[in-house]
Coordinates of C-alpha atoms in Angstrom, one line a residue:
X1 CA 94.8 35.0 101.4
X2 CA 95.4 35.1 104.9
X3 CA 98.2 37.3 107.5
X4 CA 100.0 34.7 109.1
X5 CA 99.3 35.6 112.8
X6 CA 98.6 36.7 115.3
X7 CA 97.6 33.2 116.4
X8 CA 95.5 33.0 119.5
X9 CA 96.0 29.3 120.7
X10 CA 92.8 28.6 123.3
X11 CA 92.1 24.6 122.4
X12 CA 94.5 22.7 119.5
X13 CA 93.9 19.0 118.4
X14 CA 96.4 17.1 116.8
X15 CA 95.0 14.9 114.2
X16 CA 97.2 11.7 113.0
X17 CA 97.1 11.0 108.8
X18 CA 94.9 8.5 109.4
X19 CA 96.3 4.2 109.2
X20 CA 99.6 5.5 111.1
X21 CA 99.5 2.3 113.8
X22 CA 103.4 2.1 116.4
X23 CA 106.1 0.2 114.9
X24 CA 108.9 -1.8 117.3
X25 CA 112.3 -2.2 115.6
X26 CA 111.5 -5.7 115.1
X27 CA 108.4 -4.9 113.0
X28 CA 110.5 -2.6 110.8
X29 CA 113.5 -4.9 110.4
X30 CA 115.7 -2.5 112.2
X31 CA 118.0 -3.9 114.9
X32 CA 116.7 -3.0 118.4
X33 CA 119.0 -0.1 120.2
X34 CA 120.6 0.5 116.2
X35 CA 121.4 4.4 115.1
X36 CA 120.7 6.0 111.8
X37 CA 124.0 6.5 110.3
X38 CA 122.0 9.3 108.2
X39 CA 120.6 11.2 111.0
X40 CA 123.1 11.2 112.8
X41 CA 125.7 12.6 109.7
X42 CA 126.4 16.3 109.6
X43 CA 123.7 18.1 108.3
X44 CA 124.5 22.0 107.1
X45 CA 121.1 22.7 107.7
X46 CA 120.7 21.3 111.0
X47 CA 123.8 23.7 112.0
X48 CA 122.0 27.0 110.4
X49 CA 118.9 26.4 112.2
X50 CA 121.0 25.9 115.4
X51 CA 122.3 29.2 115.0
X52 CA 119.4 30.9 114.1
X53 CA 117.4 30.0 116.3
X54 CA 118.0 32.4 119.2
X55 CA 117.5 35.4 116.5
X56 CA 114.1 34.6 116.4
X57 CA 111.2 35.7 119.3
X58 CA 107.8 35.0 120.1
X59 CA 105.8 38.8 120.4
X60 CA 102.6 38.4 122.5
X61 CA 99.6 40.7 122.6
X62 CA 96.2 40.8 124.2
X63 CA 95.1 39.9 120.8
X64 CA 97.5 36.8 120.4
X65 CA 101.1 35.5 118.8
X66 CA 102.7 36.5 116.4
X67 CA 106.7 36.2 116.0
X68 CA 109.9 38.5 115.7
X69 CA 113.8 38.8 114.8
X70 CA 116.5 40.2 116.7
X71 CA 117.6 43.0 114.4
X72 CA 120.6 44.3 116.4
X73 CA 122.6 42.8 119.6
X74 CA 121.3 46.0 121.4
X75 CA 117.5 44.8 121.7
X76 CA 116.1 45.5 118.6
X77 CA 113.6 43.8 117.3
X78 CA 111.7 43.5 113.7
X79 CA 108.3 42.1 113.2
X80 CA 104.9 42.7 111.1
X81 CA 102.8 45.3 111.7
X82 CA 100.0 43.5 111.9
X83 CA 101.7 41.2 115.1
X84 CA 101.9 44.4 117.5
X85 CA 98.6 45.9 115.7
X86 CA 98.0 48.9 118.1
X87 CA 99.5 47.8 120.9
X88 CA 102.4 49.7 122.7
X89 CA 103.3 47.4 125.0
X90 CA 104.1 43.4 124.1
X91 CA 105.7 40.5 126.1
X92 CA 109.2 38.8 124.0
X93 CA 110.0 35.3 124.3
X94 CA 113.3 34.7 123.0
X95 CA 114.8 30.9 122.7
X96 CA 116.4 29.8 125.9
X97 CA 113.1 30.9 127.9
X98 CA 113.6 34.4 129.1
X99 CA 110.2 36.4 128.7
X100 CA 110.6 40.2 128.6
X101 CA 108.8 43.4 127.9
X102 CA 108.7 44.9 124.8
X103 CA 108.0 48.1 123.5
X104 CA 106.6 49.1 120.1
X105 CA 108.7 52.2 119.2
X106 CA 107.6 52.3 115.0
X107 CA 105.3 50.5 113.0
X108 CA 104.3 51.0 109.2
X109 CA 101.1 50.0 108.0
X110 CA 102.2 50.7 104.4
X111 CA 104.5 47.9 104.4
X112 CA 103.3 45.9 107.4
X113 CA 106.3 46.5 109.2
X114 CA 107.2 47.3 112.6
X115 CA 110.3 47.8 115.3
X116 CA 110.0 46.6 119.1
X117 CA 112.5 47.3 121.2
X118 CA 114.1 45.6 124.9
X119 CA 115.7 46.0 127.6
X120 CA 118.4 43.4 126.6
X121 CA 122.0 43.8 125.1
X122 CA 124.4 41.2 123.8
X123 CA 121.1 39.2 121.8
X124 CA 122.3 37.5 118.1
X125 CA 121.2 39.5 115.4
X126 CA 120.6 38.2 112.4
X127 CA 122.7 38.6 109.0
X128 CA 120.3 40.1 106.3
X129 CA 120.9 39.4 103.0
X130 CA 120.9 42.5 100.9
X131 CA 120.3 41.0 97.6
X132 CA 116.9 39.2 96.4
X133 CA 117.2 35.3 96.1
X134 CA 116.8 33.1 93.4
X135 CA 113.8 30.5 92.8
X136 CA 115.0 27.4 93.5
X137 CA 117.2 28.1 96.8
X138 CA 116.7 26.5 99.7
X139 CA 114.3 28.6 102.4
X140 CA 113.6 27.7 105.8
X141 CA 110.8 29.7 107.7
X142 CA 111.2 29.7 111.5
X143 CA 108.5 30.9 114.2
X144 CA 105.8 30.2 116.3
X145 CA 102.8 28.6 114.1
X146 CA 99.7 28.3 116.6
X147 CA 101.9 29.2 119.0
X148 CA 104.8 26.6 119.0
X149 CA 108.0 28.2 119.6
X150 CA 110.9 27.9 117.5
X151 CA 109.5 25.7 114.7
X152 CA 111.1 25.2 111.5
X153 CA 109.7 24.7 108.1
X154 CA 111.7 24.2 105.0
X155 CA 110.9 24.6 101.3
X156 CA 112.1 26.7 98.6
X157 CA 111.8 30.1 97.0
X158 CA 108.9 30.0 94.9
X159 CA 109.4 33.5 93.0
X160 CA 110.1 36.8 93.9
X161 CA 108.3 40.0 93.0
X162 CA 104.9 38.8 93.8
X163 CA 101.6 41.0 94.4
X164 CA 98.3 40.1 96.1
X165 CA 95.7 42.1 94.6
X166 CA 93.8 44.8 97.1
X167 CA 90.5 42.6 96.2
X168 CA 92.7 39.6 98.2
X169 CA 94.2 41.5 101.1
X170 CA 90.5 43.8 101.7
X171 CA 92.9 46.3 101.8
X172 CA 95.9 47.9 99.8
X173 CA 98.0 45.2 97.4
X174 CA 100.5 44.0 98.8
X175 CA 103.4 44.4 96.8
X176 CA 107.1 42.9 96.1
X177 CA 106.9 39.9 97.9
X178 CA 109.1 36.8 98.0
X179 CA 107.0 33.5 97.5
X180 CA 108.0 30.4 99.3
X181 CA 106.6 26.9 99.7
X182 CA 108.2 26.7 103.6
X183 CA 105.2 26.1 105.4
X184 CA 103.6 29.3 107.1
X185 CA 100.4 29.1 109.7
X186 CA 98.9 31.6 111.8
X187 CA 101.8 32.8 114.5
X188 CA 104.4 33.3 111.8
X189 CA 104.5 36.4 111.1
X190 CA 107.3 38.4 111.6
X191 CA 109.5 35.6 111.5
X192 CA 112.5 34.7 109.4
X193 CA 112.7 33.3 106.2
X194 CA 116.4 32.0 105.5
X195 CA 118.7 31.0 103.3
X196 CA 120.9 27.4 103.4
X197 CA 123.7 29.9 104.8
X198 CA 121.4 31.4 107.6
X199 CA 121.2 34.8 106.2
X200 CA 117.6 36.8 107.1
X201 CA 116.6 36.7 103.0
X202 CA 112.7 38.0 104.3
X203 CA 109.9 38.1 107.1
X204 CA 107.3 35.7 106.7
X205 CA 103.8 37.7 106.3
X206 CA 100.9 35.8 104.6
X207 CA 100.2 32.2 103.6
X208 CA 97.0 31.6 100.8
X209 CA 94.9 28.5 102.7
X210 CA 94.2 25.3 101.6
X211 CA 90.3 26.2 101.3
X212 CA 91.4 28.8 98.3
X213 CA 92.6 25.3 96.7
X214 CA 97.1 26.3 97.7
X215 CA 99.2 23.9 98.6
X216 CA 102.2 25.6 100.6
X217 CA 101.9 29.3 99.3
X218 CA 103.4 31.6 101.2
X219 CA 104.9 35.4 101.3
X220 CA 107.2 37.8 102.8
X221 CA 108.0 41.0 102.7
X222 CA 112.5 41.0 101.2
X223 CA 115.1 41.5 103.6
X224 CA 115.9 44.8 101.5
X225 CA 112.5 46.4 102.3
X226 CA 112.7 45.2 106.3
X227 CA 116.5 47.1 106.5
X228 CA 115.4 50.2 104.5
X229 CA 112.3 50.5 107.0
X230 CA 113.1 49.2 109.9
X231 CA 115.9 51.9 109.3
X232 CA 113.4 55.4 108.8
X233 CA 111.4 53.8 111.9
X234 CA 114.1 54.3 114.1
X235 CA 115.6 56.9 112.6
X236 CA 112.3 58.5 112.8
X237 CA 109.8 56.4 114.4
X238 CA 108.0 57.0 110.8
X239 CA 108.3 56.0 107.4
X240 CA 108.1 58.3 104.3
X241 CA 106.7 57.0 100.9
X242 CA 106.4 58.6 97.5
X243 CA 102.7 60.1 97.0
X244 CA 101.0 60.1 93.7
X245 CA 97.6 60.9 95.1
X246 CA 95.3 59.4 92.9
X247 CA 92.4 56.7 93.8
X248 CA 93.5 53.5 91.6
X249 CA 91.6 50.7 90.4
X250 CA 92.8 47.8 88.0
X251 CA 91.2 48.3 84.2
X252 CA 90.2 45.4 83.2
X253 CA 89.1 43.7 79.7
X254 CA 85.1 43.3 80.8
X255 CA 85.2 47.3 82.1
X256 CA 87.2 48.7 79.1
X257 CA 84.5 46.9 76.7
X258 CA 81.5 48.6 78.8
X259 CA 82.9 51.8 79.1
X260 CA 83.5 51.8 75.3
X261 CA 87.3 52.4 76.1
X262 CA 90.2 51.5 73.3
X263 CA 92.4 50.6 76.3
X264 CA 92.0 46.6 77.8
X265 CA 94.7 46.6 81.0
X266 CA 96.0 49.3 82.8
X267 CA 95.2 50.9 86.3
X268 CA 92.2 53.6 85.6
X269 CA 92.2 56.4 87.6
X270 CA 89.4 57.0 89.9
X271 CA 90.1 60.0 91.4
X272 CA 92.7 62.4 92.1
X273 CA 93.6 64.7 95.1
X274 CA 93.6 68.2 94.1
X275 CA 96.8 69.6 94.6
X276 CA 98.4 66.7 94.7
X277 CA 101.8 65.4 92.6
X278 CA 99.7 63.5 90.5
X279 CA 97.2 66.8 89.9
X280 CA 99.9 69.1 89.2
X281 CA 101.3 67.4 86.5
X282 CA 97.6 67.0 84.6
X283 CA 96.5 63.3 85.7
X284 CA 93.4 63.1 85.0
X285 CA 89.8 61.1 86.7
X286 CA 89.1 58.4 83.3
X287 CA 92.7 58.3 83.0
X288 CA 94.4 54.9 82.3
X289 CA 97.8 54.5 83.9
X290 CA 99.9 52.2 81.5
X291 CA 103.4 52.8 82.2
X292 CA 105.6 53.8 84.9
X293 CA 109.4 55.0 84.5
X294 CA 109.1 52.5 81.3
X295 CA 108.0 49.8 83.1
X296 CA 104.5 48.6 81.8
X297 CA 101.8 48.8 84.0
X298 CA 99.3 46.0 83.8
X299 CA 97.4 46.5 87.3
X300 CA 97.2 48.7 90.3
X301 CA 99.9 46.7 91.9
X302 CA 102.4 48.1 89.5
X303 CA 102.3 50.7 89.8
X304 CA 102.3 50.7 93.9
X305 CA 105.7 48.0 93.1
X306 CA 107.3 50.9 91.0
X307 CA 106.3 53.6 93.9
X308 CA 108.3 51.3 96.3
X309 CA 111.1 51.8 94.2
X310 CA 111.0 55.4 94.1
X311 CA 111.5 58.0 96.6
X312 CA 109.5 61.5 97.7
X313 CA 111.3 64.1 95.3
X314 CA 112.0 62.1 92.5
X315 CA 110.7 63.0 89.4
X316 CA 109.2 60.0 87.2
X317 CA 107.6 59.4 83.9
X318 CA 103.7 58.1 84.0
X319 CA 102.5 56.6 80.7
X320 CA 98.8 57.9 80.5
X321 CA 96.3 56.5 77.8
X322 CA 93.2 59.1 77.8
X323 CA 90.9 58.1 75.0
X324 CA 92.6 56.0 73.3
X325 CA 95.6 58.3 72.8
X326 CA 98.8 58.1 75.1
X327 CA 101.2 60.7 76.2
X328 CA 103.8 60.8 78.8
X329 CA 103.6 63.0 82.0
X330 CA 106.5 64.4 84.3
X331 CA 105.6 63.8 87.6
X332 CA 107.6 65.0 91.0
X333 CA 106.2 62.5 93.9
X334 CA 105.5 64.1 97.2
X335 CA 105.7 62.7 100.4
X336 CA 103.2 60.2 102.4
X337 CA 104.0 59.5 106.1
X338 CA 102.4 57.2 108.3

């Protein structure tokens, strides 16, 4: 799996699908100087990418590309984490040319999210859509692939609620993601993922590469999850999440047979932070975490989906197999901010 951007573009070739030779109108049986009559009919989508288009921004770094979208008229700006990286200070290039400054006033590395902010009013923000879309729908994924502004990819919305394990990402799972075949490259991150009606359904944040053996499989991060963080950022300029504090690792079938346990799936408990949430209410190290608020727990990205749900202070009910026997354990989540 790989983060779609930043993208630094130093040298690109363009390489033709190979026994593509020029065609006159003669050669293809088309009347010299003729029109399309379908190209040139109304095309819905042609209109929402028209209007969408100045809502979304190339961010530059030191460290490359990456791209944005205008969040609010008043110059802010949403993009991935991972675009601004540590940088304070970035250079916007919106669609009709103007380059601007850029500053990085939040960013969350929990959920690879971040706000910039400029010195420009009046901009066209986008229209997020609330709700999660449905496999099948149209998407369109707009942004600056290897650095080529304002290009548009279409496809459709794979599936929703997808994880990339921690093994995948060489860091934490990635969680609740929308899955689209819209073509994403490096440079695309942080841009927008849109419905047929032009509404902001997602950010685009990581494409799996053709060398893992995908064909056009791509994520990003809902339009839900963008509003309610890029909302604590600037409310804050940080964002709180529910804390467990326990180390996590996925149980599976080959580990629970060498271990001797009676439990095959699950995420095992490694370790837990002494007076933590998770401490207080008797989680145990050897511990086998196998439901959460009801909701079975097959892997360590369930449980981090259901914690993305939740919110510091609530008090939730943790499934725990501990040998071989489960119970159910009242636990009151704390707060992590980053």
């Amino acid at each position: 799996m790989k983060i779609a951007g930043p993208a630094a573009c130093a040298a690109m070739v363009a390489v033709l699908a190979g026994g593509c030779t020029h065609q006159t109108a003669s050669e293809t049986g088309a009347p010299a100087g003729s029109s399309n009559p379908t190209a040139t009919a109304a095309d819905p989508i042609v209109d929402v990418v028209a209007r969408l288009e100045p809502s979304v921004v190339t961010i530059q770094t030191s460290e490359g590309l990456g791209s944005g979208v205008v969040y609010r008229s008043d110059g802010v700006l949403v993009t991935n984490a991972h675009v601004v990286g540590t940088a304070k200070q970035v250079q916007v290039s919106f669609a009709d040319g103007t380059k601007v400054p850029g500053q990085v006033t939040g960013s969350d590395d929990l959920t690879d999210l971040a706000v910039v902010k400029v010195q420009r009013s009046g901009l066209p923000a986008v229209t997020v859509r609330p709700d999660l879309p449905s496999a099948g729908e149209t998407a369109l994924a707009i942004g600056s692939p290897l650095g080529f502004e304002n290009t548009v990819t279409e496809g459709i919305i794979s599936g929703v609620s997808r994880q990339i394990p921690a093994s995948t990402t060489g860091g934490r799972p990635l969680v609740d993601l929308i899955q689209t075949d819209a073509a994403i490259s490096p440079g695309n991150s942080g841009g927008a993922l849109i419905d047929r009606q032009g509404r902001l359904v997602g950010l685009n944040e990581a494409y799996i590469p053709p060398s893992a053996g995908a064909v056009s499989i791509g994520f990003a991060i809902p339009a839900s999850t963008v509003t309610d963080v890029a909302g604590q950022l600037l409310r804050n300029g940080t964002v709180a999440h529910p804390f467990l504090g326990v180390t996590l690792t996925t149980l599976t079938a080959q580990v629970a047979q060498e271990l001797g346990m009676k439990v095959t799936s699950g995420a095992l408990v490694r370790q837990v932070q002494s007076g933590s949430p998770a401490a207080t209410a008797g989680v145990q190290s050897g511990d086998v975490i196998v439901s959460f608020n009801g909701s079975p727990v097959q892997s360590v990205g369930d449980v981090y989906a259901a914690l993305r749900k939740a919110k510091p202070g609530d008090k939730v009910s943790v499934g725990v197999n501990r040998g071989g026997k489960v119970s159910t354990v009242s636990v009151t989540l704390g707060t992590l901010s980053r």
